[in-house]
């Protein structure tokens, strides 16, 4: 299993958004008339695409915990070149927050996660795990919390180095359990996160909603949408499926994210779905859809991103959503620009 450390790592480019123009772009049939994707997505002015602009469009937010956004751009490279870049990990290239990443191969066991290890600079984060309680500081099931607290009782008299080693090993054990359960049984096997209120976060339900509500998947790759909803059962899709883990800085803290990527050929290009089915903290789950379709002498790239986070629900929800959405778009713009630069 390849493990990547530090610079020039891959990151699943969250959401690439869709804008399709009348020429060379698959349309959506409506009463026998083919509509450009820009019309479907609500992009009224597409003139900026040829000037190299990254255009924004609105994406639906199906729950009060969801932040969504969409972007589209023109890339002067053929779809096959961009698709090959995605398969080779270009969606993670250049992300300064990525610490390490690895890909789960079919024959892998728990050793697939050996590239994850808390370092000396992560001591505070690791020690917090030994006293973790239900709440929003970490995303754990009740059993995972119990396991960390039981380990914490044994760490009082060990060295810092040993503490980091043991907490890293316990974290890898839980991560592997989540990875293996998802690989064998799909989203329904995802253990919910427990909160201090006694409530739970049902990640499986969130991911189902994201797949069902995705306009891009529904219009341009319904078989990929079916594959996401049925995974790991067989479907009509011939999408290539990859499982990954990514360690990254989120809100200044290290966390591990478990990622499922599927690439579906369609319309002379491809659609890529990327779902974060486990996140260590800060947000609950996410789904990104990247589309690459023929356009003029190159490709139209569209990118949509749905993220679930408890931080935008409740009092002041409208303002929280507006601020969060702008921050999401800013991150997405950076990723779009890095992706375009990586395939020039």
CSV table of C-alpha atoms in Angstrom, one decimal, residues 76-310:
chain,number,residue,atom,x,y,z
A,76,UNK,CA,-7.6,23.3,-22.1
A,77,UNK,CA,-6.8,19.6,-21.8
A,78,UNK,CA,-8.8,16.6,-23.1
A,79,UNK,CA,-11.0,14.7,-20.7
A,80,UNK,CA,-8.9,11.5,-20.8
A,81,UNK,CA,-5.9,13.4,-19.5
A,82,UNK,CA,-7.8,14.9,-16.6
A,83,UNK,CA,-9.4,11.5,-15.8
A,84,UNK,CA,-6.0,9.9,-15.8
A,85,UNK,CA,-4.7,12.6,-13.4
A,86,UNK,CA,-7.6,11.9,-11.0
A,87,UNK,CA,-6.9,8.2,-11.1
A,88,UNK,CA,-3.2,9.0,-10.2
A,89,UNK,CA,-4.2,11.2,-7.3
A,90,UNK,CA,-4.3,14.7,-8.7
A,91,UNK,CA,-7.2,15.6,-6.5
A,92,UNK,CA,-4.9,15.6,-3.5
A,93,UNK,CA,-1.9,17.3,-5.0
A,94,UNK,CA,-0.6,20.4,-3.4
A,95,UNK,CA,-3.0,20.5,-0.4
A,96,UNK,CA,-0.9,22.1,2.4
A,97,UNK,CA,-3.0,20.6,5.1
A,98,UNK,CA,-2.5,17.0,4.1
A,99,UNK,CA,0.0,15.2,6.4
A,100,UNK,CA,-0.2,11.7,5.1
A,101,UNK,CA,-2.4,9.5,2.9
A,102,UNK,CA,-2.7,5.9,1.8
A,103,UNK,CA,-4.8,3.7,-0.4
A,104,UNK,CA,-6.5,0.5,0.7
A,105,UNK,CA,-5.8,-2.4,-1.7
A,106,UNK,CA,-8.1,-5.4,-1.8
A,107,UNK,CA,-5.6,-7.7,0.0
A,108,UNK,CA,-4.8,-5.1,2.7
A,109,UNK,CA,-5.4,-5.7,6.4
A,110,UNK,CA,-4.9,-3.4,9.4
A,111,UNK,CA,-1.3,-2.8,8.2
A,112,UNK,CA,-2.9,-0.4,5.6
A,113,UNK,CA,-3.1,2.2,8.3
A,114,UNK,CA,0.5,1.9,9.6
A,115,UNK,CA,1.4,5.2,8.0
A,116,UNK,CA,-0.8,7.0,10.6
A,117,UNK,CA,1.0,7.9,13.8
A,118,UNK,CA,0.8,10.8,16.3
A,119,UNK,CA,4.0,12.7,16.5
A,120,UNK,CA,5.4,14.8,19.4
A,121,UNK,CA,3.6,17.9,18.2
A,122,UNK,CA,0.3,16.0,18.5
A,123,UNK,CA,0.7,15.1,22.2
A,124,UNK,CA,-2.1,17.4,23.4
A,125,UNK,CA,-4.4,15.9,20.8
A,126,UNK,CA,-3.5,12.4,21.7
A,127,UNK,CA,-3.8,13.0,25.4
A,128,UNK,CA,-7.3,14.3,24.9
A,129,UNK,CA,-8.3,10.9,23.5
A,130,UNK,CA,-7.5,9.2,26.8
A,131,UNK,CA,-10.2,11.3,28.5
A,132,UNK,CA,-12.6,11.6,25.6
A,133,UNK,CA,-16.3,11.9,26.4
A,134,UNK,CA,-19.4,12.0,24.2
A,135,UNK,CA,-19.6,15.4,22.5
A,136,UNK,CA,-18.4,17.4,19.5
A,137,UNK,CA,-14.7,17.5,20.3
A,138,UNK,CA,-14.3,14.1,18.6
A,139,UNK,CA,-16.5,11.9,16.3
A,140,UNK,CA,-16.6,8.5,18.1
A,141,UNK,CA,-19.1,5.8,18.8
A,142,UNK,CA,-19.9,4.8,22.4
A,143,UNK,CA,-17.7,1.7,22.0
A,144,UNK,CA,-14.8,3.8,20.7
A,145,UNK,CA,-15.0,6.2,23.6
A,146,UNK,CA,-15.0,3.4,26.1
A,147,UNK,CA,-12.0,1.9,24.4
A,148,UNK,CA,-10.0,5.1,24.6
A,149,UNK,CA,-10.9,5.8,28.2
A,150,UNK,CA,-10.0,2.2,29.2
A,151,UNK,CA,-6.6,2.7,27.6
A,152,UNK,CA,-6.2,6.1,29.3
A,153,UNK,CA,-6.4,4.5,32.7
A,154,UNK,CA,-3.2,2.6,31.9
A,155,UNK,CA,-1.2,5.5,30.6
A,156,UNK,CA,-0.5,7.5,33.8
A,157,UNK,CA,3.1,6.3,34.3
A,158,UNK,CA,4.3,5.8,30.8
A,159,UNK,CA,6.6,8.0,28.8
A,160,UNK,CA,5.3,10.5,26.3
A,161,UNK,CA,6.7,8.5,23.4
A,162,UNK,CA,5.0,5.3,24.7
A,163,UNK,CA,1.7,7.2,25.2
A,164,UNK,CA,1.8,8.4,21.6
A,165,UNK,CA,2.5,4.9,20.4
A,166,UNK,CA,-0.3,3.3,22.3
A,167,UNK,CA,-2.9,5.9,21.5
A,168,UNK,CA,-1.9,5.8,17.8
A,169,UNK,CA,-2.3,2.0,17.8
A,170,UNK,CA,-5.7,2.2,19.4
A,171,UNK,CA,-6.8,4.9,16.9
A,172,UNK,CA,-5.6,2.7,14.0
A,173,UNK,CA,-7.6,-0.2,15.4
A,174,UNK,CA,-10.8,1.8,15.4
A,175,UNK,CA,-10.1,3.2,12.0
A,176,UNK,CA,-9.5,-0.3,10.6
A,177,UNK,CA,-12.8,-1.5,12.1
A,178,UNK,CA,-14.6,1.3,10.4
A,179,UNK,CA,-12.8,0.8,7.1
A,180,UNK,CA,-13.4,-2.9,7.1
A,181,UNK,CA,-17.0,-2.6,8.1
A,182,UNK,CA,-17.7,-0.1,5.3
A,183,UNK,CA,-15.8,-2.1,2.7
A,184,UNK,CA,-17.9,-5.3,3.5
A,185,UNK,CA,-21.3,-3.8,4.4
A,186,UNK,CA,-21.4,-0.2,3.1
A,187,UNK,CA,-22.8,2.9,4.8
A,188,UNK,CA,-25.3,1.0,6.9
A,189,UNK,CA,-22.4,-0.4,8.9
A,190,UNK,CA,-21.1,3.1,9.9
A,191,UNK,CA,-21.2,3.4,13.6
A,192,UNK,CA,-23.0,6.7,14.6
A,193,UNK,CA,-21.2,9.4,16.5
A,194,UNK,CA,-22.5,10.1,20.1
A,195,UNK,CA,-23.0,13.6,21.4
A,196,UNK,CA,-23.1,15.0,25.0
A,197,UNK,CA,-26.9,15.6,24.6
A,198,UNK,CA,-27.5,11.8,24.1
A,199,UNK,CA,-28.2,12.4,20.4
A,200,UNK,CA,-26.3,10.6,17.7
A,201,UNK,CA,-25.1,11.6,14.2
A,202,UNK,CA,-26.3,9.1,11.7
A,203,UNK,CA,-23.6,9.3,9.1
A,204,UNK,CA,-25.2,6.6,6.9
A,205,UNK,CA,-28.4,8.7,6.6
A,206,UNK,CA,-26.4,11.8,5.7
A,207,UNK,CA,-24.5,10.0,2.9
A,208,UNK,CA,-27.7,8.5,1.5
A,209,UNK,CA,-29.3,11.9,1.4
A,210,UNK,CA,-26.3,13.5,-0.3
A,211,UNK,CA,-26.4,10.7,-3.0
A,212,UNK,CA,-30.1,10.9,-3.5
A,213,UNK,CA,-30.2,14.7,-3.7
A,214,UNK,CA,-27.2,15.2,-6.0
A,215,UNK,CA,-28.5,16.9,-9.2
A,216,UNK,CA,-25.2,16.2,-11.0
A,217,UNK,CA,-25.4,12.4,-10.3
A,218,UNK,CA,-29.1,12.3,-11.1
A,219,UNK,CA,-28.7,14.0,-14.5
A,220,UNK,CA,-25.3,12.8,-15.7
A,221,UNK,CA,-24.4,9.5,-13.9
A,222,UNK,CA,-27.6,7.8,-12.4
A,223,UNK,CA,-25.7,4.5,-12.4
A,224,UNK,CA,-23.0,6.0,-10.2
A,225,UNK,CA,-25.7,7.4,-7.9
A,226,UNK,CA,-27.1,3.8,-7.7
A,227,UNK,CA,-23.7,2.4,-7.0
A,228,UNK,CA,-23.2,4.8,-4.1
A,229,UNK,CA,-26.6,4.0,-2.6
A,230,UNK,CA,-26.1,0.2,-3.0
A,231,UNK,CA,-22.4,-0.1,-2.2
A,232,UNK,CA,-20.9,-2.8,-1.8
A,233,UNK,CA,-23.7,-4.7,-3.6
A,234,UNK,CA,-23.6,-5.0,-7.3
A,235,UNK,CA,-25.2,-2.3,-9.5
A,236,UNK,CA,-25.5,-1.3,-13.1
A,237,UNK,CA,-22.4,0.9,-12.7
A,238,UNK,CA,-19.0,0.0,-14.0
A,239,UNK,CA,-17.4,2.6,-11.8
A,240,UNK,CA,-13.9,2.0,-10.4
A,241,UNK,CA,-13.9,2.1,-6.6
A,242,UNK,CA,-11.0,3.1,-4.3
A,243,UNK,CA,-10.8,3.4,-0.5
A,244,UNK,CA,-8.3,5.8,1.0
A,245,UNK,CA,-7.3,7.3,4.4
A,246,UNK,CA,-6.0,10.9,4.6
A,247,UNK,CA,-4.5,12.5,7.7
A,248,UNK,CA,-4.9,16.3,7.5
A,249,UNK,CA,-5.1,19.4,9.6
A,250,UNK,CA,-8.7,20.5,10.1
A,251,UNK,CA,-9.2,23.7,12.1
A,252,UNK,CA,-5.5,23.4,13.2
A,253,UNK,CA,-5.9,19.9,14.6
A,254,UNK,CA,-4.7,16.6,13.0
A,255,UNK,CA,-7.5,14.2,12.0
A,256,UNK,CA,-7.9,11.1,9.9
A,257,UNK,CA,-10.6,11.0,7.2
A,258,UNK,CA,-11.7,7.7,5.6
A,259,UNK,CA,-12.5,8.3,1.9
A,260,UNK,CA,-14.4,6.3,-0.8
A,261,UNK,CA,-13.8,7.4,-4.4
A,262,UNK,CA,-15.7,6.1,-7.4
A,263,UNK,CA,-15.0,7.0,-11.1
A,264,UNK,CA,-17.7,6.5,-13.6
A,265,UNK,CA,-17.1,7.0,-17.4
A,266,UNK,CA,-19.9,8.9,-19.0
A,267,UNK,CA,-20.6,11.2,-22.0
A,268,UNK,CA,-17.0,11.1,-23.4
A,269,UNK,CA,-15.7,12.0,-19.9
A,270,UNK,CA,-16.3,10.9,-16.4
A,271,UNK,CA,-18.0,11.7,-13.1
A,272,UNK,CA,-16.1,11.2,-9.8
A,273,UNK,CA,-17.9,10.8,-6.5
A,274,UNK,CA,-15.9,11.2,-3.3
A,275,UNK,CA,-17.5,10.6,0.1
A,276,UNK,CA,-15.9,11.1,3.5
A,277,UNK,CA,-17.5,8.3,5.5
A,278,UNK,CA,-15.5,8.9,8.7
A,279,UNK,CA,-14.0,12.2,9.9
A,280,UNK,CA,-12.2,12.4,13.3
A,281,UNK,CA,-13.6,15.8,14.3
A,282,UNK,CA,-15.0,19.2,13.1
A,283,UNK,CA,-17.5,17.9,10.6
A,284,UNK,CA,-19.6,14.8,10.2
A,285,UNK,CA,-19.4,13.7,6.6
A,286,UNK,CA,-19.2,15.0,3.1
A,287,UNK,CA,-19.8,14.1,-0.5
A,288,UNK,CA,-18.0,15.7,-3.5
A,289,UNK,CA,-18.9,15.2,-7.1
A,290,UNK,CA,-16.4,16.1,-9.9
A,291,UNK,CA,-17.5,16.1,-13.5
A,292,UNK,CA,-15.2,16.1,-16.5
A,293,UNK,CA,-16.8,16.4,-19.9
A,294,UNK,CA,-15.7,17.4,-23.4
A,295,UNK,CA,-16.0,21.1,-24.2
A,296,UNK,CA,-14.5,23.0,-27.2
A,297,UNK,CA,-10.8,21.9,-27.4
A,298,UNK,CA,-10.6,20.8,-23.8
A,299,UNK,CA,-12.8,19.9,-20.9
A,300,UNK,CA,-15.5,21.4,-18.8
A,301,UNK,CA,-14.9,20.6,-15.1
A,302,UNK,CA,-17.7,20.9,-12.6
A,303,UNK,CA,-17.4,20.4,-8.8
A,304,UNK,CA,-20.1,20.2,-6.1
A,305,UNK,CA,-19.5,19.7,-2.4
A,306,UNK,CA,-22.0,18.9,0.4
A,307,UNK,CA,-20.6,18.9,4.0
A,308,UNK,CA,-22.5,18.0,7.1
A,309,UNK,CA,-21.5,19.9,10.3
A,310,UNK,CA,-23.2,20.5,13.6
